[in-house]
Amino acid sequence: MDVQHFERITAFIEARLTPLFDEATGSEHGFAMDDTSRALRALRNSVLEASAIKGLIEKRESAEPAMRRVIDQSVEHNWDVLRGIARQWEDHADFRHEFKHHAWELDHHHTPAPAQA
């Protein structure tokens, strides 16, 4: 699995969440102590924690086989967390098909779409 997969899915989710915290959009949530604000913060924290695997992916190639299995499991788990969140916006124009795939499928079958200008 490539770090870029995590960067793309995290950017997609953050683009959906950030306006919910922005007072300029009329949001009253995000920083208060009401349940909606708490839920938004919890969701954002989950996204940030699940996407913080760059160091693990970088260490995988030089790791011992047993540690590679642990790294693979961690990467797969974190991808599944992000994938489940991103799929809430599956009907969004910016949703990428790769967000539907399991981590092991991305290793073998996915070719990233070319960058758009």
PDB file of C-alpha atoms in Angstrom:
ATOM      1  CA  MET A   1       0.000   0.000   0.000  1.00  0.00           C
ATOM      2  CA  ASP A   2       1.210   3.441  -0.896  1.00  0.00           C
ATOM      3  CA  VAL A   3       1.213   6.483   1.381  1.00  0.00           C
ATOM      4  CA  GLN A   4      -0.494   8.381  -1.437  1.00  0.00           C
ATOM      5  CA  HIS A   5      -3.644   6.290  -0.950  1.00  0.00           C
ATOM      6  CA  PHE A   6      -3.828   7.551   2.627  1.00  0.00           C
ATOM      7  CA  GLU A   7      -3.108  11.105   1.560  1.00  0.00           C
ATOM      8  CA  ARG A   8      -5.917  11.045  -1.033  1.00  0.00           C
ATOM      9  CA  ILE A   9      -8.545   9.512   1.232  1.00  0.00           C
ATOM     10  CA  THR A  10      -7.618  11.792   4.131  1.00  0.00           C
ATOM     11  CA  ALA A  11      -7.802  14.881   1.899  1.00  0.00           C
ATOM     12  CA  PHE A  12     -11.211  13.742   0.643  1.00  0.00           C
ATOM     13  CA  ILE A  13     -12.589  13.270   4.168  1.00  0.00           C
ATOM     14  CA  GLU A  14     -11.036  16.496   5.455  1.00  0.00           C
ATOM     15  CA  ALA A  15     -12.634  18.395   2.572  1.00  0.00           C
ATOM     16  CA  ARG A  16     -16.023  17.116   3.781  1.00  0.00           C
ATOM     17  CA  LEU A  17     -15.352  17.823   7.477  1.00  0.00           C
ATOM     18  CA  THR A  18     -13.572  21.176   7.413  1.00  0.00           C
ATOM     19  CA  PRO A  19     -16.627  23.220   6.362  1.00  0.00           C
ATOM     20  CA  LEU A  20     -18.522  21.764   9.326  1.00  0.00           C
ATOM     21  CA  PHE A  21     -16.068  23.525  11.638  1.00  0.00           C
ATOM     22  CA  ASP A  22     -16.024  26.812   9.724  1.00  0.00           C
ATOM     23  CA  GLU A  23     -18.013  29.663  11.263  1.00  0.00           C
ATOM     24  CA  ALA A  24     -18.025  31.383   7.866  1.00  0.00           C
ATOM     25  CA  THR A  25     -20.349  28.642   6.598  1.00  0.00           C
ATOM     26  CA  GLY A  26     -22.753  29.283   9.455  1.00  0.00           C
ATOM     27  CA  SER A  27     -21.523  26.349  11.515  1.00  0.00           C
ATOM     28  CA  GLU A  28     -22.191  26.583  15.212  1.00  0.00           C
ATOM     29  CA  HIS A  29     -20.597  23.228  15.865  1.00  0.00           C
ATOM     30  CA  GLY A  30     -17.156  21.803  16.290  1.00  0.00           C
ATOM     31  CA  PHE A  31     -15.754  23.635  19.274  1.00  0.00           C
ATOM     32  CA  ALA A  32     -18.643  23.747  21.721  1.00  0.00           C
ATOM     33  CA  MET A  33     -19.609  21.084  24.238  1.00  0.00           C
ATOM     34  CA  ASP A  34     -22.858  19.993  22.564  1.00  0.00           C
ATOM     35  CA  ASP A  35     -23.138  16.423  21.269  1.00  0.00           C
ATOM     36  CA  THR A  36     -22.813  17.420  17.605  1.00  0.00           C
ATOM     37  CA  SER A  37     -19.571  19.290  18.303  1.00  0.00           C
ATOM     38  CA  ARG A  38     -18.208  16.375  20.291  1.00  0.00           C
ATOM     39  CA  ALA A  39     -19.109  13.954  17.507  1.00  0.00           C
ATOM     40  CA  LEU A  40     -17.417  16.150  14.896  1.00  0.00           C
ATOM     41  CA  ARG A  41     -14.248  16.369  16.978  1.00  0.00           C
ATOM     42  CA  ALA A  42     -14.263  12.615  17.579  1.00  0.00           C
ATOM     43  CA  LEU A  43     -14.684  11.942  13.867  1.00  0.00           C
ATOM     44  CA  ARG A  44     -11.899  14.360  12.920  1.00  0.00           C
ATOM     45  CA  ASN A  45      -9.594  12.814  15.557  1.00  0.00           C
ATOM     46  CA  SER A  46     -10.352   9.333  14.208  1.00  0.00           C
ATOM     47  CA  VAL A  47      -9.455  10.458  10.701  1.00  0.00           C
ATOM     48  CA  LEU A  48      -6.226  12.114  11.820  1.00  0.00           C
ATOM     49  CA  GLU A  49      -5.123   9.105  13.857  1.00  0.00           C
ATOM     50  CA  ALA A  50      -5.992   6.562  11.164  1.00  0.00           C
ATOM     51  CA  SER A  51      -4.111   8.568   8.546  1.00  0.00           C
ATOM     52  CA  ALA A  52      -0.914   8.868  10.615  1.00  0.00           C
ATOM     53  CA  ILE A  53       0.716   5.706   9.254  1.00  0.00           C
ATOM     54  CA  LYS A  54       3.309   7.203   6.936  1.00  0.00           C
ATOM     55  CA  GLY A  55       6.186   6.176   9.193  1.00  0.00           C
ATOM     56  CA  LEU A  56       4.943   2.601   9.373  1.00  0.00           C
ATOM     57  CA  ILE A  57       4.707   2.233   5.626  1.00  0.00           C
ATOM     58  CA  GLU A  58       8.211   3.658   5.216  1.00  0.00           C
ATOM     59  CA  LYS A  59       9.638   1.138   7.740  1.00  0.00           C
ATOM     60  CA  ARG A  60       7.921  -1.894   6.225  1.00  0.00           C
ATOM     61  CA  GLU A  61      10.563  -2.792   3.642  1.00  0.00           C
ATOM     62  CA  SER A  62      13.404  -2.888   6.168  1.00  0.00           C
ATOM     63  CA  ALA A  63      11.390  -4.617   8.913  1.00  0.00           C
ATOM     64  CA  GLU A  64      11.742  -8.223   9.987  1.00  0.00           C
ATOM     65  CA  PRO A  65       9.040 -10.540   8.571  1.00  0.00           C
ATOM     66  CA  ALA A  66       7.119 -10.708  11.869  1.00  0.00           C
ATOM     67  CA  MET A  67       7.122  -6.925  12.139  1.00  0.00           C
ATOM     68  CA  ARG A  68       5.996  -6.644   8.505  1.00  0.00           C
ATOM     69  CA  ARG A  69       2.894  -8.650   9.359  1.00  0.00           C
ATOM     70  CA  VAL A  70       2.137  -6.287  12.252  1.00  0.00           C
ATOM     71  CA  ILE A  71       2.687  -3.261  10.016  1.00  0.00           C
ATOM     72  CA  ASP A  72       0.454  -4.764   7.323  1.00  0.00           C
ATOM     73  CA  GLN A  73      -2.310  -5.396   9.867  1.00  0.00           C
ATOM     74  CA  SER A  74      -2.047  -1.856  11.197  1.00  0.00           C
ATOM     75  CA  VAL A  75      -2.101  -0.342   7.722  1.00  0.00           C
ATOM     76  CA  GLU A  76      -5.101  -2.479   6.753  1.00  0.00           C
ATOM     77  CA  HIS A  77      -6.976  -1.564   9.920  1.00  0.00           C
ATOM     78  CA  ASN A  78      -6.339   2.165   9.499  1.00  0.00           C
ATOM     79  CA  TRP A  79      -7.324   2.012   5.825  1.00  0.00           C
ATOM     80  CA  ASP A  80     -10.572   0.264   6.784  1.00  0.00           C
ATOM     81  CA  VAL A  81     -11.364   3.039   9.270  1.00  0.00           C
ATOM     82  CA  LEU A  82     -10.830   5.715   6.633  1.00  0.00           C
ATOM     83  CA  ARG A  83     -12.609   3.694   3.958  1.00  0.00           C
ATOM     84  CA  GLY A  84     -15.688   3.343   6.165  1.00  0.00           C
ATOM     85  CA  ILE A  85     -15.771   7.077   6.832  1.00  0.00           C
ATOM     86  CA  ALA A  86     -15.165   8.072   3.192  1.00  0.00           C
ATOM     87  CA  ARG A  87     -17.926   5.789   1.944  1.00  0.00           C
ATOM     88  CA  GLN A  88     -20.446   7.976   3.746  1.00  0.00           C
ATOM     89  CA  TRP A  89     -19.891  10.355   0.820  1.00  0.00           C
ATOM     90  CA  GLU A  90     -19.846   7.685  -1.884  1.00  0.00           C
ATOM     91  CA  ASP A  91     -22.224   9.770  -4.007  1.00  0.00           C
ATOM     92  CA  HIS A  92     -19.926  12.838  -3.919  1.00  0.00           C
ATOM     93  CA  ALA A  93     -18.330  13.885  -7.220  1.00  0.00           C
ATOM     94  CA  ASP A  94     -14.816  13.745  -5.693  1.00  0.00           C
ATOM     95  CA  PHE A  95     -15.226  10.211  -4.322  1.00  0.00           C
ATOM     96  CA  ARG A  96     -12.640   7.908  -5.902  1.00  0.00           C
ATOM     97  CA  HIS A  97     -13.311   4.277  -6.690  1.00  0.00           C
ATOM     98  CA  GLU A  98     -10.121   3.313  -4.816  1.00  0.00           C
ATOM     99  CA  PHE A  99     -11.874   4.319  -1.552  1.00  0.00           C
ATOM    100  CA  LYS A 100     -14.068   1.226  -1.931  1.00  0.00           C
ATOM    101  CA  HIS A 101     -11.150  -1.197  -2.100  1.00  0.00           C
ATOM    102  CA  HIS A 102      -9.597  -3.151   0.729  1.00  0.00           C
ATOM    103  CA  ALA A 103      -5.937  -2.397   1.418  1.00  0.00           C
ATOM    104  CA  TRP A 104      -4.676  -5.616  -0.170  1.00  0.00           C
ATOM    105  CA  GLU A 105      -6.642  -4.879  -3.342  1.00  0.00           C
ATOM    106  CA  LEU A 106      -4.866  -1.543  -3.742  1.00  0.00           C
ATOM    107  CA  ASP A 107      -1.492  -3.269  -3.686  1.00  0.00           C
ATOM    108  CA  HIS A 108      -2.320  -5.289  -6.775  1.00  0.00           C
ATOM    109  CA  HIS A 109      -5.164  -3.828  -8.788  1.00  0.00           C
ATOM    110  CA  HIS A 110      -5.271  -0.069  -8.481  1.00  0.00           C
ATOM    111  CA  THR A 111      -3.573   2.328 -10.804  1.00  0.00           C
ATOM    112  CA  PRO A 112      -4.020   5.916  -9.561  1.00  0.00           C
ATOM    113  CA  ALA A 113      -5.938   8.273 -11.786  1.00  0.00           C
ATOM    114  CA  PRO A 114      -3.794  10.910 -13.460  1.00  0.00           C
ATOM    115  CA  ALA A 115      -3.594  14.218 -11.626  1.00  0.00           C
ATOM    116  CA  GLN A 116      -6.097  16.793 -12.800  1.00  0.00           C
ATOM    117  CA  ALA A 117      -5.008  20.329 -13.530  1.00  0.00           C
TER     118      ALA A 117
END
